[in-house]
Structures are given as structure tokens and as C-alpha cells.
Amino acid sequence: MHLWIIPLLPVTGAAINGLLGKRFPKALVNTIALGFTAAAFAMALWVAAQFLSLPPDQIPHIENYATWLTVGSFSIPYGIYLDQLSLIMLLVVTGVGFLIHVYSVGYMEHEGGYYRYFAYLNIFMFFMLTLVLANNYLLMFVGWEGVGLASYLLIGFWFLKKSAADAGKKAFITNRVGDFGFLIALFLLIKHFGTLEYQNLWALLRGYPVESAGAGLLTAIGLLLLVGATGKSAQIPLYVWLPDAMEGPTPVSALIHAATMVTAGVYMVARSNPIFNRAPDARMAVMIIGTLTAIFAASIGLVQTDIKKVLAYSTISQLGYMFMACGVADYVGGVFHLMTHAFFKALLFLGAGSVIHGLGGEQDMRHMGGLKKYLPYTFWCMTIATFAISGLPPFAGFFSKDRILWSAWSSGFHIIWMVGVITAGMTSFYMFRLWFLTFFGAYRGPNPETAGHGQDTDAQHAGHAGAAHAAQDGHASSDHGHGSPHESPWVMVVPLMILALLSFVGGWIGVPHSLHGSDTFGRFLAPVVQSVSPAVSPEAPAEEESSSTELIFSAVSVTIAALGFVLAWFLYYKRPDLPPKMAKAAGGLYTLVLNKYKIDELYGAVIIHPLILLSTNVFWKGIDKGLIDGAVDGGAAGAQEASDGLRQMQSGNIRSYAGWVAVGATAVIAFMVWRGLR
């Protein structure tokens, strides 16, 4: 199939635009960036058609191109591993990625560093494709680190803006903490199994028992892999980087921090299901962390006023849902929600970008309202996405979220199910809160005749920072206000419409048998989680339960989502005077949640500031400056003093030199006489 061509295409576009793009007109930059991305998506579709015709005994399809590393008997090839799971990820990355590239043409049109932005997007897609197509953990880790680098570059795209630069560093450093665990897991796999190739590793694990008597090797490996996944997929306690990552351009938030990169941890856990299925304690940790993250992040999203921050905490919460599914061994449900979430969350972020574009950079929902008449296409697209993420049928999010909740209940984790249902209600409430605050009621921004003045950017980066960027990259900034709030250009609206269609019908391929569906998605992905581990049956979490019972639980989740809608309607449409009064009545509790439980401040006080003090006073002033520099400087000072003393002997006076020669000769003779007498 020549699968190597797919990741090669975007990295070629990145190289051309990155090296030469500054000299190119924007039309040529667009042609290169979008052309190579479109070609990658087209080839992914062709590969999907070829894959579907393969007989079962030829799946997974593996292509090895060269030996990468060889150390004794241990070797790592550069190769590609294509099975049902990697095919789904391939289509999501290239398909959604291409739509976001198209959208970016309109959104970033008047930004400096245009060529640089598209080069970064292309290099991100290369590393993400490397991650999902790798046939071994080490090559996956290369893609893993590469998307971290691309994320750093894109979050800090407006690098002269301090908050953006700090957010990029925060994301990069936080992910390094998780990557440390991932690396140790790889070292353990090498030491005890002698391979990192999926095919070889799964073959060795077939005879490996389930660690039911307590923690063992696979439990340790699973927990360390989970540490890596919590960093990349923004789970407790390493979630803190993702909300700050909203400092990057909105299309970046859609591509990296909603649809693809943050799902890498979920993909890694699902890919590692043969390990987690034999390490129930590690899988339990996945479930607990995912569940706690889901409800914790949802609670913060309830009160945020920045439209992108609401979506950021929603992303963290939905990722928690995916981890919850993997934790109850329903990897199919986790990946199913990964796919549907890519559709509706990318749509929500791009829709938010359209709103920000139409308001000239405004992101505070308190300054919006009544935008339904100004941005009709954006409104209807975001409406579909809001219904989808809220879990209302027949939208895509309903089927994936309902499967996860049913898996939790039928697996015996009733408390997990209850937390999941509560989280679903909270999700519905804060998303419809966003919907009503943004599109309904009276317009609360500047006078419509003067609204929208300012630069078409995120997070108020207009002004000296934006101008500096424009000047540095040779592009002039432009006012995009156009007076009143306005709809986005078609190059931005069309991707919204396509994602809206996917958010509506994307879940239909996973309609369960209880709703008279065939669960095509589950049957397609089942071999990935069946072939290696007979210990659990994640693809059929509750066949012993009746379809009628499942329907009852579906009705419960829909009712909770509907209650979230009704409550948001009452508070933010019918009685908009009540929320401020309720916030005032809640007092410190509201302030605590609004300030995100002060977790960043806690990390700063407990971890960051002590590390800074330790590194400053002990490592720098004490060891580096005092000991190392002191030893070097002291040696230099001693040598200087000795040379100064010896320099005094070099007077240039011949009689002085003759005197010293006589003294030296006398000393030598005296020494020889003394030796002779002995």
C-alpha cells in the first residue's frame, strides 16, 4: 500500500513552506499546505478502501522499510502498522486536519507569520500520523514527542505575547513529566520482553497470565503508560496545560487540543489493551482517573465566561469519559467517543473561532448575546454540535456517550455510572449555557454600529504584540471589525457545515442492538481488542442484560441531558437576572470554582516555587556558582598570584640574573655534598 507516503506528504509541505514560504504569496502557501494535506487525506481514503478488502488473516497490515536501531539482539525497525484502530485514527487526523487547514485560510488571513503557521500545522500532522501508524512503541514515542513540539510552537505562535509564550512552555514542560513515565515503561518492556514491536509483544503476551494476585510487571508498565497518557490527554493531575493552551489561534485549539493530539493518550491506552487487560489494577487506575477528571473539569466549565475556556474544560471532561470507557475495558466505546468527539468538538472550537472573528476578537460570553441573527450559519452549526456533545439523540455524541455509561453500569461499576450521568447533566448545562449566552437574548457587546472593531485575533493579542508579530513577519495587520458582528467568509463556513453533518450522522455507525442497530463500529473495531486477550470481553460489556434494560438507562441519560437544557434555558434565557444573584449567594464556593479550585496556585506554591528556590539558592548559587565556579575561579586566582610572584623575578637586570644563577648553583652543590656525606 506504500503507507509511508501518507506522513511524507505533510512533512514535505512543512519543509517547503517553512524554508521558502516567507518569499511566497499567500496563495502559494495555501496551495502547498492544503494540497499536501488533501493528498494525504485522499490517500488515506484509498488505503481505507484497500484495507476493507483484506482477508482477516492479513490484518494487521505491516510494512517494514528499514532497521532503525540495533543493539545486540534488540532491534527496532522503521515500519507502519495498519489495523482497524490505526485506520480510524488515520482518517480522523487527515480528514479533520484538512478541514481545519481550509478554515485557517480565512481565520489567519490577516495574521503575521502566515507561512510559519501552516508549516507548523503540516509538521504537526506528520508527527501525529507517525504516532498512529507506528508499528512499535519507540516510533510511537517519536511521534508522541513530535506532536508535543508542534503543540509548543502553535500554542506560542504569537511568541511576543508573554501569556502565549508562557502557555507554550507550560504545555511542553507538563508533558515532559508524563513522558518520563512513558519512557520508563518502554525500558521495562525492553528489559523483560526484548522488543517494542506490537506484533512481537502481543505474541509474547498471549501466554502471560492476568495479574490477579496484586501488582506485578504489567501493572507497573500499565501505570507508567498511564502517566504518559495523563500528560498528553490532559487528565488529573497533569491537565493544567490544556486550558492555558487556548492562547494559541482557535484553529490550533480545534486541531491539536480537541480533535487529535489530546486523544493520543486514549489511543495509546487502547493500543496497549493487551497490557491493561492483564493488569486489572492499572486498568482500574485508568477508570478512576478518567472518572474524576470528567466530573472535576465539568464543574469548572459550569462557571467560565471565556468561550474557549468553557470548551477547553469540556475537552478535558470528555477525555475523562474516554478514559472511563477504557478503564471498564470498553476500548471500543472509548475510541468511538474519540471519533465522535473529534467531529463535534472541532466544530465547537471552529464555531467559537467564527464568533470571535465576527466580534473582532471578543471571547467573553458576557459581551455577546443575540448573535443568532448576525451569524446564522455559525449558529446552526454550533447548535448541532451543542446537541451532539450534550448527548441528545439522534446526534453523534448520544450513541458514544450512551455506550460508555452502559458499559460502566453493566460492568458492575455503578458509582462510576452515577458520576458519568451527573457529568453528562453538567455537560448539557454548561454547553447550553454557552449557547444561550452567545446566540440568544439581547446583544451585550458594543453598539452594533461600532461592534467588532479591533484585530481579528484571539485573546486580545491585538496592539503592540500583534503589530510586532506583523512587523516581524513582514505582514500588516488588518482591522476585521466591519462595524457590526458579521458572519465568517465561506472558506470558514464550509468546514463548519461538513463537521456539522458529521456531528449529526457520525454516531449512526455505532447504533446498538437495543436501538435496532447493527453496531457496525463495534464489530469493525472488535478484532483489535479480541485477538490478544481472552481474559476480558470489552467488546460485549453486557450481553447478559436485556435490551429493555439498556433502553431504560438510555432514557435516563437523555432525561438528564434534557434537564441540563431546561435549567440553562431558565437561568440564561428566561431569567437571566438569577445567575448573578446565585453566584453572589454562593460566595466563596463560586469564586473557588471560577478560579479553577486554585490548582495552578497550589502547584506553584508546592512544586514550582520550591523548585525555583532550590535551583536558585542550592544548585546555582551553592553548587554551580559557589562550588564549581569557586573551584575554577579559585584555581585561576591561585595561578594568577603564583605567576605574579614569579613575574617579579623577571626584572631584566643582568646582574640580578647572575645573582640568581649563583644562588641556584650554590644550592645544587650543597645538595650534592649533602647526598655524598650520607
JSON list of N, CA and C in Angstrom, two decimals, residues 289-340:
[
{"chain": "A", "resi": 289, "resn": "ILE", "atom": "N", "xyz": [-9.05, 7.67, 37.32]},
{"chain": "A", "resi": 289, "resn": "ILE", "atom": "CA", "xyz": [-8.54, 8.97, 36.88]},
{"chain": "A", "resi": 289, "resn": "ILE", "atom": "C", "xyz": [-9.47, 9.59, 35.84]},
{"chain": "A", "resi": 290, "resn": "GLY", "atom": "N", "xyz": [-9.95, 8.79, 34.90]},
{"chain": "A", "resi": 290, "resn": "GLY", "atom": "CA", "xyz": [-10.86, 9.30, 33.89]},
{"chain": "A", "resi": 290, "resn": "GLY", "atom": "C", "xyz": [-12.16, 9.81, 34.49]},
{"chain": "A", "resi": 291, "resn": "THR", "atom": "N", "xyz": [-12.71, 9.08, 35.44]},
{"chain": "A", "resi": 291, "resn": "THR", "atom": "CA", "xyz": [-13.97, 9.48, 36.06]},
{"chain": "A", "resi": 291, "resn": "THR", "atom": "C", "xyz": [-13.81, 10.76, 36.86]},
{"chain": "A", "resi": 292, "resn": "LEU", "atom": "N", "xyz": [-12.76, 10.83, 37.67]},
{"chain": "A", "resi": 292, "resn": "LEU", "atom": "CA", "xyz": [-12.53, 12.04, 38.46]},
{"chain": "A", "resi": 292, "resn": "LEU", "atom": "C", "xyz": [-12.27, 13.25, 37.56]},
{"chain": "A", "resi": 293, "resn": "THR", "atom": "N", "xyz": [-11.52, 13.04, 36.50]},
{"chain": "A", "resi": 293, "resn": "THR", "atom": "CA", "xyz": [-11.24, 14.15, 35.58]},
{"chain": "A", "resi": 293, "resn": "THR", "atom": "C", "xyz": [-12.51, 14.64, 34.91]},
{"chain": "A", "resi": 294, "resn": "ALA", "atom": "N", "xyz": [-13.38, 13.70, 34.52]},
{"chain": "A", "resi": 294, "resn": "ALA", "atom": "CA", "xyz": [-14.61, 14.06, 33.82]},
{"chain": "A", "resi": 294, "resn": "ALA", "atom": "C", "xyz": [-15.48, 15.00, 34.66]},
{"chain": "A", "resi": 295, "resn": "ILE", "atom": "N", "xyz": [-15.72, 14.65, 35.91]},
{"chain": "A", "resi": 295, "resn": "ILE", "atom": "CA", "xyz": [-16.62, 15.48, 36.72]},
{"chain": "A", "resi": 295, "resn": "ILE", "atom": "C", "xyz": [-15.91, 16.72, 37.24]},
{"chain": "A", "resi": 296, "resn": "PHE", "atom": "N", "xyz": [-14.62, 16.62, 37.52]},
{"chain": "A", "resi": 296, "resn": "PHE", "atom": "CA", "xyz": [-13.85, 17.76, 38.02]},
{"chain": "A", "resi": 296, "resn": "PHE", "atom": "C", "xyz": [-13.81, 18.87, 36.97]},
{"chain": "A", "resi": 297, "resn": "ALA", "atom": "N", "xyz": [-13.44, 18.52, 35.74]},
{"chain": "A", "resi": 297, "resn": "ALA", "atom": "CA", "xyz": [-13.34, 19.54, 34.69]},
{"chain": "A", "resi": 297, "resn": "ALA", "atom": "C", "xyz": [-14.71, 20.09, 34.33]},
{"chain": "A", "resi": 298, "resn": "ALA", "atom": "N", "xyz": [-15.74, 19.23, 34.37]},
{"chain": "A", "resi": 298, "resn": "ALA", "atom": "CA", "xyz": [-17.10, 19.70, 34.06]},
{"chain": "A", "resi": 298, "resn": "ALA", "atom": "C", "xyz": [-17.55, 20.74, 35.07]},
{"chain": "A", "resi": 299, "resn": "SER", "atom": "N", "xyz": [-17.19, 20.55, 36.34]},
{"chain": "A", "resi": 299, "resn": "SER", "atom": "CA", "xyz": [-17.60, 21.51, 37.37]},
{"chain": "A", "resi": 299, "resn": "SER", "atom": "C", "xyz": [-16.97, 22.87, 37.12]},
{"chain": "A", "resi": 300, "resn": "ILE", "atom": "N", "xyz": [-15.73, 22.90, 36.63]},
{"chain": "A", "resi": 300, "resn": "ILE", "atom": "CA", "xyz": [-15.08, 24.18, 36.33]},
{"chain": "A", "resi": 300, "resn": "ILE", "atom": "C", "xyz": [-15.73, 24.84, 35.13]},
{"chain": "A", "resi": 301, "resn": "GLY", "atom": "N", "xyz": [-16.11, 24.01, 34.15]},
{"chain": "A", "resi": 301, "resn": "GLY", "atom": "CA", "xyz": [-16.74, 24.55, 32.95]},
{"chain": "A", "resi": 301, "resn": "GLY", "atom": "C", "xyz": [-18.08, 25.21, 33.21]},
{"chain": "A", "resi": 302, "resn": "LEU", "atom": "N", "xyz": [-18.71, 24.91, 34.34]},
{"chain": "A", "resi": 302, "resn": "LEU", "atom": "CA", "xyz": [-20.03, 25.46, 34.65]},
{"chain": "A", "resi": 302, "resn": "LEU", "atom": "C", "xyz": [-20.03, 26.98, 34.77]},
{"chain": "A", "resi": 303, "resn": "VAL", "atom": "N", "xyz": [-18.91, 27.56, 35.19]},
{"chain": "A", "resi": 303, "resn": "VAL", "atom": "CA", "xyz": [-18.91, 28.98, 35.54]},
{"chain": "A", "resi": 303, "resn": "VAL", "atom": "C", "xyz": [-17.95, 29.82, 34.71]},
{"chain": "A", "resi": 304, "resn": "GLN", "atom": "N", "xyz": [-17.21, 29.23, 33.78]},
{"chain": "A", "resi": 304, "resn": "GLN", "atom": "CA", "xyz": [-16.27, 30.01, 32.98]},
{"chain": "A", "resi": 304, "resn": "GLN", "atom": "C", "xyz": [-17.00, 30.98, 32.06]},
{"chain": "A", "resi": 305, "resn": "THR", "atom": "N", "xyz": [-16.40, 32.12, 31.81]},
{"chain": "A", "resi": 305, "resn": "THR", "atom": "CA", "xyz": [-17.03, 33.13, 30.97]},
{"chain": "A", "resi": 305, "resn": "THR", "atom": "C", "xyz": [-16.35, 33.28, 29.61]},
{"chain": "A", "resi": 306, "resn": "ASP", "atom": "N", "xyz": [-15.13, 32.81, 29.48]},
{"chain": "A", "resi": 306, "resn": "ASP", "atom": "CA", "xyz": [-14.41, 32.82, 28.20]},
{"chain": "A", "resi": 306, "resn": "ASP", "atom": "C", "xyz": [-14.90, 31.64, 27.37]},
{"chain": "A", "resi": 307, "resn": "ILE", "atom": "N", "xyz": [-15.38, 31.90, 26.17]},
{"chain": "A", "resi": 307, "resn": "ILE", "atom": "CA", "xyz": [-15.99, 30.85, 25.36]},
{"chain": "A", "resi": 307, "resn": "ILE", "atom": "C", "xyz": [-15.01, 29.71, 25.06]},
{"chain": "A", "resi": 308, "resn": "LYS", "atom": "N", "xyz": [-13.73, 30.04, 24.87]},
{"chain": "A", "resi": 308, "resn": "LYS", "atom": "CA", "xyz": [-12.75, 29.00, 24.59]},
{"chain": "A", "resi": 308, "resn": "LYS", "atom": "C", "xyz": [-12.37, 28.23, 25.85]},
{"chain": "A", "resi": 309, "resn": "LYS", "atom": "N", "xyz": [-12.40, 28.89, 27.02]},
{"chain": "A", "resi": 309, "resn": "LYS", "atom": "CA", "xyz": [-12.10, 28.19, 28.26]},
{"chain": "A", "resi": 309, "resn": "LYS", "atom": "C", "xyz": [-13.19, 27.18, 28.59]},
{"chain": "A", "resi": 310, "resn": "VAL", "atom": "N", "xyz": [-14.44, 27.52, 28.32]},
{"chain": "A", "resi": 310, "resn": "VAL", "atom": "CA", "xyz": [-15.53, 26.55, 28.52]},
{"chain": "A", "resi": 310, "resn": "VAL", "atom": "C", "xyz": [-15.27, 25.31, 27.68]},
{"chain": "A", "resi": 311, "resn": "LEU", "atom": "N", "xyz": [-14.90, 25.51, 26.43]},
{"chain": "A", "resi": 311, "resn": "LEU", "atom": "CA", "xyz": [-14.64, 24.38, 25.54]},
{"chain": "A", "resi": 311, "resn": "LEU", "atom": "C", "xyz": [-13.39, 23.62, 25.95]},
{"chain": "A", "resi": 312, "resn": "ALA", "atom": "N", "xyz": [-12.42, 24.33, 26.52]},
{"chain": "A", "resi": 312, "resn": "ALA", "atom": "CA", "xyz": [-11.20, 23.66, 26.98]},
{"chain": "A", "resi": 312, "resn": "ALA", "atom": "C", "xyz": [-11.50, 22.69, 28.11]},
{"chain": "A", "resi": 313, "resn": "TYR", "atom": "N", "xyz": [-12.25, 23.15, 29.11]},
{"chain": "A", "resi": 313, "resn": "TYR", "atom": "CA", "xyz": [-12.59, 22.26, 30.22]},
{"chain": "A", "resi": 313, "resn": "TYR", "atom": "C", "xyz": [-13.57, 21.17, 29.79]},
{"chain": "A", "resi": 314, "resn": "SER", "atom": "N", "xyz": [-14.38, 21.48, 28.79]},
{"chain": "A", "resi": 314, "resn": "SER", "atom": "CA", "xyz": [-15.23, 20.44, 28.22]},
{"chain": "A", "resi": 314, "resn": "SER", "atom": "C", "xyz": [-14.39, 19.35, 27.58]},
{"chain": "A", "resi": 315, "resn": "THR", "atom": "N", "xyz": [-13.33, 19.73, 26.88]},
{"chain": "A", "resi": 315, "resn": "THR", "atom": "CA", "xyz": [-12.43, 18.75, 26.27]},
{"chain": "A", "resi": 315, "resn": "THR", "atom": "C", "xyz": [-11.82, 17.84, 27.32]},
{"chain": "A", "resi": 316, "resn": "ILE", "atom": "N", "xyz": [-11.33, 18.43, 28.41]},
{"chain": "A", "resi": 316, "resn": "ILE", "atom": "CA", "xyz": [-10.73, 17.63, 29.48]},
{"chain": "A", "resi": 316, "resn": "ILE", "atom": "C", "xyz": [-11.76, 16.65, 30.03]},
{"chain": "A", "resi": 317, "resn": "SER", "atom": "N", "xyz": [-12.99, 17.12, 30.21]},
{"chain": "A", "resi": 317, "resn": "SER", "atom": "CA", "xyz": [-14.05, 16.26, 30.74]},
{"chain": "A", "resi": 317, "resn": "SER", "atom": "C", "xyz": [-14.37, 15.12, 29.79]},
{"chain": "A", "resi": 318, "resn": "GLN", "atom": "N", "xyz": [-14.48, 15.42, 28.50]},
{"chain": "A", "resi": 318, "resn": "GLN", "atom": "CA", "xyz": [-14.80, 14.38, 27.52]},
{"chain": "A", "resi": 318, "resn": "GLN", "atom": "C", "xyz": [-13.67, 13.37, 27.37]},
{"chain": "A", "resi": 319, "resn": "LEU", "atom": "N", "xyz": [-12.44, 13.84, 27.50]},
{"chain": "A", "resi": 319, "resn": "LEU", "atom": "CA", "xyz": [-11.32, 12.90, 27.51]},
{"chain": "A", "resi": 319, "resn": "LEU", "atom": "C", "xyz": [-11.41, 11.97, 28.72]},
{"chain": "A", "resi": 320, "resn": "GLY", "atom": "N", "xyz": [-11.89, 12.51, 29.84]},
{"chain": "A", "resi": 320, "resn": "GLY", "atom": "CA", "xyz": [-12.13, 11.68, 31.01]},
{"chain": "A", "resi": 320, "resn": "GLY", "atom": "C", "xyz": [-13.13, 10.57, 30.72]},
{"chain": "A", "resi": 321, "resn": "TYR", "atom": "N", "xyz": [-14.15, 10.90, 29.95]},
{"chain": "A", "resi": 321, "resn": "TYR", "atom": "CA", "xyz": [-15.13, 9.88, 29.53]},
{"chain": "A", "resi": 321, "resn": "TYR", "atom": "C", "xyz": [-14.44, 8.76, 28.75]},
{"chain": "A", "resi": 322, "resn": "MET", "atom": "N", "xyz": [-13.54, 9.14, 27.86]},
{"chain": "A", "resi": 322, "resn": "MET", "atom": "CA", "xyz": [-12.84, 8.12, 27.06]},
{"chain": "A", "resi": 322, "resn": "MET", "atom": "C", "xyz": [-11.98, 7.23, 27.95]},
{"chain": "A", "resi": 323, "resn": "PHE", "atom": "N", "xyz": [-11.30, 7.82, 28.92]},
{"chain": "A", "resi": 323, "resn": "PHE", "atom": "CA", "xyz": [-10.51, 7.01, 29.85]},
{"chain": "A", "resi": 323, "resn": "PHE", "atom": "C", "xyz": [-11.41, 6.13, 30.70]},
{"chain": "A", "resi": 324, "resn": "MET", "atom": "N", "xyz": [-12.56, 6.65, 31.09]},
{"chain": "A", "resi": 324, "resn": "MET", "atom": "CA", "xyz": [-13.51, 5.86, 31.84]},
{"chain": "A", "resi": 324, "resn": "MET", "atom": "C", "xyz": [-13.90, 4.61, 31.06]},
{"chain": "A", "resi": 325, "resn": "ALA", "atom": "N", "xyz": [-14.15, 4.77, 29.77]},
{"chain": "A", "resi": 325, "resn": "ALA", "atom": "CA", "xyz": [-14.53, 3.63, 28.94]},
{"chain": "A", "resi": 325, "resn": "ALA", "atom": "C", "xyz": [-13.40, 2.60, 28.88]},
{"chain": "A", "resi": 326, "resn": "CYS", "atom": "N", "xyz": [-12.18, 3.07, 28.65]},
{"chain": "A", "resi": 326, "resn": "CYS", "atom": "CA", "xyz": [-11.05, 2.14, 28.60]},
{"chain": "A", "resi": 326, "resn": "CYS", "atom": "C", "xyz": [-10.85, 1.46, 29.95]},
{"chain": "A", "resi": 327, "resn": "GLY", "atom": "N", "xyz": [-11.14, 2.18, 31.03]},
{"chain": "A", "resi": 327, "resn": "GLY", "atom": "CA", "xyz": [-10.96, 1.61, 32.36]},
{"chain": "A", "resi": 327, "resn": "GLY", "atom": "C", "xyz": [-11.92, 0.49, 32.67]},
{"chain": "A", "resi": 328, "resn": "VAL", "atom": "N", "xyz": [-13.10, 0.50, 32.05]},
{"chain": "A", "resi": 328, "resn": "VAL", "atom": "CA", "xyz": [-14.05, -0.60, 32.24]},
{"chain": "A", "resi": 328, "resn": "VAL", "atom": "C", "xyz": [-13.93, -1.62, 31.10]},
{"chain": "A", "resi": 329, "resn": "ALA", "atom": "N", "xyz": [-12.81, -1.55, 30.39]},
{"chain": "A", "resi": 329, "resn": "ALA", "atom": "CA", "xyz": [-12.46, -2.49, 29.31]},
{"chain": "A", "resi": 329, "resn": "ALA", "atom": "C", "xyz": [-13.32, -2.33, 28.08]},
{"chain": "A", "resi": 330, "resn": "ASP", "atom": "N", "xyz": [-14.03, -1.21, 27.95]},
{"chain": "A", "resi": 330, "resn": "ASP", "atom": "CA", "xyz": [-14.78, -0.95, 26.72]},
{"chain": "A", "resi": 330, "resn": "ASP", "atom": "C", "xyz": [-13.94, -0.03, 25.84]},
{"chain": "A", "resi": 331, "resn": "TYR", "atom": "N", "xyz": [-12.87, -0.57, 25.28]},
{"chain": "A", "resi": 331, "resn": "TYR", "atom": "CA", "xyz": [-11.98, 0.21, 24.42]},
{"chain": "A", "resi": 331, "resn": "TYR", "atom": "C", "xyz": [-12.70, 0.68, 23.17]},
{"chain": "A", "resi": 332, "resn": "VAL", "atom": "N", "xyz": [-13.63, -0.14, 22.69]},
{"chain": "A", "resi": 332, "resn": "VAL", "atom": "CA", "xyz": [-14.42, 0.26, 21.52]},
{"chain": "A", "resi": 332, "resn": "VAL", "atom": "C", "xyz": [-15.20, 1.53, 21.82]},
{"chain": "A", "resi": 333, "resn": "GLY", "atom": "N", "xyz": [-15.84, 1.57, 23.00]},
{"chain": "A", "resi": 333, "resn": "GLY", "atom": "CA", "xyz": [-16.59, 2.76, 23.38]},
{"chain": "A", "resi": 333, "resn": "GLY", "atom": "C", "xyz": [-15.70, 3.98, 23.51]},
{"chain": "A", "resi": 334, "resn": "GLY", "atom": "N", "xyz": [-14.50, 3.80, 24.07]},
{"chain": "A", "resi": 334, "resn": "GLY", "atom": "CA", "xyz": [-13.58, 4.91, 24.21]},
{"chain": "A", "resi": 334, "resn": "GLY", "atom": "C", "xyz": [-13.16, 5.47, 22.86]},
{"chain": "A", "resi": 335, "resn": "VAL", "atom": "N", "xyz": [-12.84, 4.59, 21.92]},
{"chain": "A", "resi": 335, "resn": "VAL", "atom": "CA", "xyz": [-12.42, 5.04, 20.59]},
{"chain": "A", "resi": 335, "resn": "VAL", "atom": "C", "xyz": [-13.61, 5.61, 19.81]},
{"chain": "A", "resi": 336, "resn": "PHE", "atom": "N", "xyz": [-14.79, 5.03, 20.02]},
{"chain": "A", "resi": 336, "resn": "PHE", "atom": "CA", "xyz": [-16.00, 5.55, 19.38]},
{"chain": "A", "resi": 336, "resn": "PHE", "atom": "C", "xyz": [-16.25, 7.00, 19.82]},
{"chain": "A", "resi": 337, "resn": "HIS", "atom": "N", "xyz": [-16.12, 7.24, 21.12]},
{"chain": "A", "resi": 337, "resn": "HIS", "atom": "CA", "xyz": [-16.31, 8.61, 21.62]},
{"chain": "A", "resi": 337, "resn": "HIS", "atom": "C", "xyz": [-15.17, 9.50, 21.15]},
{"chain": "A", "resi": 338, "resn": "LEU", "atom": "N", "xyz": [-13.98, 8.97, 21.02]},
{"chain": "A", "resi": 338, "resn": "LEU", "atom": "CA", "xyz": [-12.86, 9.74, 20.46]},
{"chain": "A", "resi": 338, "resn": "LEU", "atom": "C", "xyz": [-13.22, 10.25, 19.07]},
{"chain": "A", "resi": 339, "resn": "MET", "atom": "N", "xyz": [-13.80, 9.40, 18.26]},
{"chain": "A", "resi": 339, "resn": "MET", "atom": "CA", "xyz": [-14.14, 9.79, 16.89]},
{"chain": "A", "resi": 339, "resn": "MET", "atom": "C", "xyz": [-15.26, 10.82, 16.86]},
{"chain": "A", "resi": 340, "resn": "THR", "atom": "N", "xyz": [-16.36, 10.55, 17.57]},
{"chain": "A", "resi": 340, "resn": "THR", "atom": "CA", "xyz": [-17.48, 11.50, 17.54]},
{"chain": "A", "resi": 340, "resn": "THR", "atom": "C", "xyz": [-17.07, 12.82, 18.18]}
]
